[in-house]
mmCIF file of C-alpha atoms and ligand atoms in Angstrom:
data_model
loop_
_atom_site.group_PDB
_atom_site.id
_atom_site.type_symbol
_atom_site.label_atom_id
_atom_site.label_comp_id
_atom_site.label_asym_id
_atom_site.label_seq_id
_atom_site.Cartn_x
_atom_site.Cartn_y
_atom_site.Cartn_z
ATOM 1 C CA MET A 1 103.368 -38.241 137.016
ATOM 2 C CA LYS A 2 100.345 -37.696 139.152
ATOM 3 C CA PRO A 3 98.347 -34.812 138.487
ATOM 4 C CA LEU A 4 99.495 -31.498 139.854
ATOM 5 C CA SER A 5 96.213 -31.189 142.323
ATOM 6 C CA ASP A 6 97.562 -34.523 143.788
ATOM 7 C CA CYS A 7 100.867 -33.414 144.549
ATOM 8 C CA ARG A 8 101.624 -32.488 148.014
ATOM 9 C CA LEU A 9 105.358 -32.499 148.580
ATOM 10 C CA TYR A 10 107.443 -30.582 146.247
ATOM 11 C CA ALA A 11 111.332 -31.304 146.880
ATOM 12 C CA PHE A 12 114.340 -30.220 145.511
ATOM 13 C CA VAL A 13 117.734 -31.376 144.105
ATOM 14 C CA ASP A 14 119.510 -28.049 145.193
ATOM 15 C CA THR A 15 123.200 -28.147 144.178
ATOM 16 C CA ALA A 16 123.992 -25.797 147.149
ATOM 17 C CA CYS A 17 122.940 -28.640 149.226
ATOM 18 C CA LEU A 18 124.524 -31.594 147.607
ATOM 19 C CA ARG A 19 127.631 -31.825 150.035
ATOM 20 C CA GLY A 20 129.219 -34.322 147.518
ATOM 21 C CA ARG A 21 126.108 -36.273 146.833
ATOM 22 C CA ALA A 22 125.453 -36.879 143.201
ATOM 23 C CA PRO A 23 122.283 -35.287 142.082
ATOM 24 C CA GLU A 24 120.423 -38.622 141.123
ATOM 25 C CA ARG A 25 121.336 -40.044 144.310
ATOM 26 C CA LEU A 26 119.371 -37.475 146.343
ATOM 27 C CA ALA A 27 116.686 -37.657 143.563
ATOM 28 C CA ARG A 28 116.386 -41.305 144.617
ATOM 29 C CA GLU A 29 116.038 -40.688 148.293
ATOM 30 C CA LEU A 30 113.316 -37.871 147.543
ATOM 31 C CA CYS A 31 111.471 -40.416 145.440
ATOM 32 C CA ASP A 32 111.786 -42.986 148.070
ATOM 33 C CA GLY A 33 110.536 -40.755 150.634
ATOM 34 C CA GLY A 34 107.245 -39.900 148.795
ATOM 35 C CA ALA A 35 107.908 -36.571 147.093
ATOM 36 C CA ASP A 36 105.696 -35.758 144.279
ATOM 37 C CA LEU A 37 107.739 -33.398 142.357
ATOM 38 C CA ILE A 38 111.471 -32.760 142.492
ATOM 39 C CA GLN A 39 112.825 -29.494 141.084
ATOM 40 C CA LEU A 40 116.383 -29.249 140.121
ATOM 41 C CA ARG A 41 117.775 -25.953 141.277
ATOM 42 C CA ALA A 42 121.301 -25.263 140.230
ATOM 43 C CA LYS A 43 121.945 -21.516 140.570
ATOM 44 C CA LEU A 44 125.717 -21.603 139.990
ATOM 45 C CA SER A 45 125.817 -24.319 137.155
ATOM 46 C CA SER A 46 126.089 -23.964 133.425
ATOM 47 C CA PRO A 47 123.399 -24.740 131.137
ATOM 48 C CA GLN A 48 125.323 -27.602 130.147
ATOM 49 C CA GLU A 49 126.022 -29.130 133.578
ATOM 50 C CA ILE A 50 122.196 -28.503 134.348
ATOM 51 C CA LEU A 51 121.196 -30.498 131.169
ATOM 52 C CA ARG A 52 123.789 -33.313 132.297
ATOM 53 C CA MET A 53 122.272 -33.478 135.696
ATOM 54 C CA ALA A 54 118.776 -33.308 134.499
ATOM 55 C CA GLN A 55 119.558 -36.347 132.214
ATOM 56 C CA ALA A 56 120.943 -38.250 135.109
ATOM 57 C CA ILE A 57 117.795 -37.366 137.541
ATOM 58 C CA LEU A 58 115.060 -38.234 134.859
ATOM 59 C CA PRO A 59 115.349 -41.960 134.666
ATOM 60 C CA VAL A 60 115.076 -42.061 138.485
ATOM 61 C CA THR A 61 112.172 -39.698 138.626
ATOM 62 C CA ARG A 62 110.332 -41.316 135.829
ATOM 63 C CA GLN A 63 110.626 -44.710 137.405
ATOM 64 C CA ALA A 64 109.077 -43.535 140.456
ATOM 65 C CA GLY A 65 106.118 -41.664 138.871
ATOM 66 C CA VAL A 66 107.469 -38.285 140.297
ATOM 67 C CA GLY A 67 107.611 -35.109 138.017
ATOM 68 C CA LEU A 68 110.788 -33.463 137.478
ATOM 69 C CA VAL A 69 110.808 -29.575 137.468
ATOM 70 C CA ILE A 70 113.770 -27.577 135.972
ATOM 71 C CA ASN A 71 114.365 -24.239 137.646
ATOM 72 C CA ASP A 72 114.821 -21.281 135.536
ATOM 73 C CA HIS A 73 115.797 -23.107 132.056
ATOM 74 C CA LEU A 74 112.805 -23.474 129.760
ATOM 75 C CA SER A 75 115.021 -24.956 126.878
ATOM 76 C CA ILE A 76 116.506 -27.406 129.057
ATOM 77 C CA ALA A 77 113.259 -28.588 130.543
ATOM 78 C CA GLN A 78 112.073 -29.022 126.751
ATOM 79 C CA GLU A 79 115.309 -30.772 125.855
ATOM 80 C CA VAL A 80 115.207 -33.549 128.495
ATOM 81 C CA GLY A 81 111.359 -33.889 128.457
ATOM 82 C CA ALA A 82 111.057 -32.652 132.063
ATOM 83 C CA GLU A 83 107.454 -32.604 133.377
ATOM 84 C CA ALA A 84 107.546 -29.067 134.100
ATOM 85 C CA CYS A 85 109.780 -25.680 134.207
ATOM 86 C CA HIS A 86 109.495 -23.267 137.069
ATOM 87 C CA LEU A 87 110.241 -19.496 136.525
ATOM 88 C CA GLY A 88 110.617 -16.513 138.767
ATOM 89 C CA GLN A 89 108.551 -13.136 138.165
ATOM 90 C CA GLU A 90 112.001 -11.990 136.582
ATOM 91 C CA ASP A 91 112.261 -15.131 134.294
ATOM 92 C CA PHE A 92 108.670 -14.748 133.244
ATOM 93 C CA PHE A 93 107.181 -11.269 133.461
ATOM 94 C CA GLY A 94 110.799 -9.681 133.554
ATOM 95 C CA THR A 95 111.567 -10.927 130.174
ATOM 96 C CA GLY A 96 108.290 -9.717 128.506
ATOM 97 C CA CYS A 97 106.184 -12.878 128.800
ATOM 98 C CA GLU A 98 102.583 -12.341 129.451
ATOM 99 C CA GLN A 99 101.013 -15.758 128.642
ATOM 100 C CA VAL A 100 102.499 -19.269 129.704
ATOM 101 C CA ALA A 101 101.089 -20.875 126.581
ATOM 102 C CA SER A 102 103.324 -18.700 124.466
ATOM 103 C CA LEU A 103 106.152 -20.519 125.819
ATOM 104 C CA ARG A 104 105.347 -24.194 125.032
ATOM 105 C CA PRO A 105 104.451 -25.341 121.472
ATOM 106 C CA VAL A 106 100.778 -26.468 120.895
ATOM 107 C CA SER A 107 100.363 -29.970 122.229
ATOM 108 C CA CYS A 108 103.412 -29.923 124.484
ATOM 109 C CA ALA A 109 102.599 -31.156 127.782
ATOM 110 C CA LEU A 110 105.205 -29.333 129.788
ATOM 111 C CA ARG A 111 103.696 -27.571 132.734
ATOM 112 C CA ILE A 112 105.015 -24.052 134.081
ATOM 113 C CA GLY A 113 105.131 -22.835 137.709
ATOM 114 C CA LEU A 114 105.406 -19.282 138.501
ATOM 115 C CA SER A 115 106.669 -17.844 141.576
ATOM 116 C CA THR A 116 104.760 -15.157 143.364
ATOM 117 C CA HIS A 117 105.318 -12.957 146.239
ATOM 118 C CA GLY A 118 102.162 -11.256 146.839
ATOM 119 C CA PRO A 119 98.411 -11.283 145.780
ATOM 120 C CA GLU A 120 98.987 -8.921 142.958
ATOM 121 C CA GLN A 121 101.471 -11.111 141.564
ATOM 122 C CA ALA A 122 99.468 -14.327 142.148
ATOM 123 C CA LYS A 123 96.550 -12.620 140.136
ATOM 124 C CA ARG A 124 98.858 -11.830 137.244
ATOM 125 C CA ALA A 125 100.526 -15.342 137.278
ATOM 126 C CA LEU A 126 96.759 -16.726 137.315
ATOM 127 C CA ALA A 127 95.889 -14.433 134.284
ATOM 128 C CA ALA A 128 98.880 -15.874 132.670
ATOM 129 C CA GLY A 129 97.723 -19.195 132.928
ATOM 130 C CA ALA A 130 100.230 -20.756 135.257
ATOM 131 C CA ASP A 131 99.805 -24.329 135.907
ATOM 132 C CA TYR A 132 100.827 -23.838 139.543
ATOM 133 C CA LEU A 133 102.036 -20.973 141.767
ATOM 134 C CA GLY A 134 104.805 -20.853 144.458
ATOM 135 C CA ILE A 135 103.739 -18.734 147.541
ATOM 136 C CA GLY A 136 106.634 -17.526 149.322
ATOM 137 C CA PRO A 137 108.989 -17.180 150.776
ATOM 138 C CA VAL A 138 106.927 -17.481 153.893
ATOM 139 C CA TYR A 139 109.912 -17.323 156.235
ATOM 140 C CA PRO A 140 113.609 -16.110 155.950
ATOM 141 C CA THR A 141 115.455 -18.737 154.311
ATOM 142 C CA ALA A 142 119.240 -19.217 153.802
ATOM 143 C CA THR A 143 118.169 -21.042 150.707
ATOM 144 C CA LYS A 144 117.016 -17.688 149.196
ATOM 145 C CA PRO A 145 118.738 -15.127 151.827
ATOM 146 C CA GLN A 146 118.009 -12.158 149.634
ATOM 147 C CA ALA A 147 114.344 -12.487 149.543
ATOM 148 C CA ARG A 148 111.747 -10.703 151.777
ATOM 149 C CA PRO A 149 109.477 -12.815 153.661
ATOM 150 C CA VAL A 150 105.875 -12.702 152.897
ATOM 151 C CA THR A 151 104.557 -14.329 155.891
ATOM 152 C CA LEU A 152 101.685 -16.425 156.713
ATOM 153 C CA GLU A 153 99.327 -13.623 155.727
ATOM 154 C CA TYR A 154 99.973 -14.438 151.911
ATOM 155 C CA VAL A 155 99.354 -17.741 152.600
ATOM 156 C CA ARG A 156 96.031 -17.142 154.102
ATOM 157 C CA TRP A 157 95.137 -15.045 151.067
ATOM 158 C CA ALA A 158 96.312 -17.839 148.790
ATOM 159 C CA ALA A 159 94.063 -20.357 150.774
ATOM 160 C CA VAL A 160 91.144 -18.251 149.916
ATOM 161 C CA ASN A 161 91.807 -16.697 146.532
ATOM 162 C CA VAL A 162 93.788 -19.245 144.352
ATOM 163 C CA ALA A 163 91.960 -21.925 142.947
ATOM 164 C CA ILE A 164 94.915 -23.819 141.148
ATOM 165 C CA PRO A 165 97.565 -26.038 142.898
ATOM 166 C CA TRP A 166 99.821 -23.687 144.925
ATOM 167 C CA PHE A 167 102.761 -24.640 147.117
ATOM 168 C CA ALA A 168 104.018 -22.490 150.107
ATOM 169 C CA ILE A 169 107.739 -22.202 150.021
ATOM 170 C CA GLY A 170 110.310 -20.598 152.172
ATOM 171 C CA GLY A 171 111.864 -21.723 155.538
ATOM 172 C CA ILE A 172 109.270 -24.517 155.777
ATOM 173 C CA THR A 173 110.337 -27.266 158.632
ATOM 174 C CA LEU A 174 108.968 -30.107 160.341
ATOM 175 C CA ASP A 175 108.685 -27.555 163.082
ATOM 176 C CA ASN A 176 106.668 -24.918 161.668
ATOM 177 C CA LEU A 177 104.857 -26.925 159.135
ATOM 178 C CA GLU A 178 101.729 -26.941 161.385
ATOM 179 C CA ALA A 179 101.488 -23.181 161.176
ATOM 180 C CA ALA A 180 101.425 -23.211 157.257
ATOM 181 C CA LEU A 181 99.004 -26.142 157.298
ATOM 182 C CA ALA A 182 96.520 -24.094 159.992
ATOM 183 C CA ALA A 183 97.122 -21.002 157.516
ATOM 184 C CA GLY A 184 95.629 -23.086 154.680
ATOM 185 C CA ALA A 185 98.445 -24.502 152.804
ATOM 186 C CA ARG A 186 97.897 -28.161 151.589
ATOM 187 C CA ARG A 187 101.112 -28.191 149.409
ATOM 188 C CA ILE A 188 104.482 -27.343 150.284
ATOM 189 C CA CYS A 189 108.061 -26.937 149.096
ATOM 190 C CA ALA A 190 111.058 -27.812 151.241
ATOM 191 C CA VAL A 191 114.664 -27.533 150.213
ATOM 192 C CA SER A 192 117.092 -27.191 153.366
ATOM 193 C CA ALA A 193 114.824 -28.786 155.909
ATOM 194 C CA ILE A 194 114.906 -32.151 153.743
ATOM 195 C CA LEU A 195 118.270 -31.993 152.176
ATOM 196 C CA ASN A 196 120.081 -31.161 155.231
ATOM 197 C CA ALA A 197 118.462 -33.889 157.162
ATOM 198 C CA ARG A 198 120.534 -36.835 158.545
ATOM 199 C CA ASP A 199 117.825 -39.000 156.548
ATOM 200 C CA VAL A 200 116.519 -37.549 153.454
ATOM 201 C CA ALA A 201 113.847 -40.003 152.770
ATOM 202 C CA ALA A 202 112.900 -39.894 156.223
ATOM 203 C CA ALA A 203 112.594 -36.451 156.477
ATOM 204 C CA CYS A 204 110.248 -36.526 153.408
ATOM 205 C CA ARG A 205 108.242 -39.133 154.587
ATOM 206 C CA GLN A 206 107.465 -37.048 157.751
ATOM 207 C CA PHE A 207 106.698 -34.286 155.608
ATOM 208 C CA LYS A 208 104.472 -36.330 153.502
ATOM 209 C CA ASP A 209 102.610 -38.004 156.263
ATOM 210 C CA ARG A 210 101.703 -34.740 157.803
ATOM 211 C CA LEU A 211 100.374 -33.243 154.415
ATOM 212 C CA ARG A 212 98.484 -36.377 153.778
ATOM 213 C CA ALA A 213 96.863 -36.155 157.320
ATOM 214 C CA ALA A 214 95.929 -32.627 156.766
ATOM 215 C CA VAL A 215 93.960 -33.157 153.345
ATOM 216 C CA SER A 216 92.171 -36.443 154.921
HETATM 217 N N1 TZP B 1 111.656 -19.310 146.426
HETATM 218 C C1 TZP B 1 111.279 -18.975 147.443
HETATM 219 S S1 TZP B 1 112.102 -19.369 149.107
HETATM 220 C C2 TZP B 1 113.150 -20.395 148.129
HETATM 221 C C3 TZP B 1 112.833 -20.629 146.802
HETATM 222 C C4 TZP B 1 113.500 -21.441 145.881
HETATM 223 C C5 TZP B 1 113.791 -21.342 148.926
HETATM 224 C C6 TZP B 1 113.193 -22.300 149.755
HETATM 225 O O1 TZP B 1 114.010 -22.966 150.532
HETATM 226 P P1 TZP B 1 114.230 -23.383 152.000
HETATM 227 O O2 TZP B 1 115.309 -24.153 152.211
HETATM 228 O O3 TZP B 1 112.774 -24.596 152.179
HETATM 229 O O4 TZP B 1 113.814 -22.387 152.706
HETATM 230 MG MG1 MG B 2 114.395 -18.155 138.424
#
């Protein structure tokens, strides 16, 4: 995969949005559309099911040079040889972890991203050695209905204060992308705006083109 700093569009295979589509088919469409990273997010699946889905997706992402990120399950990420694992505050700090390095064996290249919901959490995640940060949810979103939106104020804070790659996430659509870019975001995650689009690859391409234009 390309370096995280070069990754702009972070897309998802979220099992809540499959609507009968095979995970690996969605992964292919996301890759075709230019996603730089793909997270497998399967909140209601068993570890065994997640492992099987990850094994089906990995050849697709590998061939495309796209990084596969496993949500929540570090051991699955390691077992399948995914490029990264994404952990929430509760998965990481909530289980007593303080340093990302303590989670991976020496010489293991697995990257670890952490969700953050405000400046104090971002500072703590940076001190923990996270490889990238999630900054959100920016807007209310049905994909994570319980989460309180952090608003663009936190995006503006991240733009000034976070020196590692960070991705604005939560309720980002092609209609409000401009506002996130204006607040300083140069990398974004989008789940429903892409997976619920009529043409998944085309939706990715539209996000990617506008992200590219914002950095050039
Ligand atoms: N973490 C913060 S918001 C969110 C996650 C996983 C959901 C983002 O989904 P969507 O559909 O792009 O709002
Ligand atoms: Mg989690």
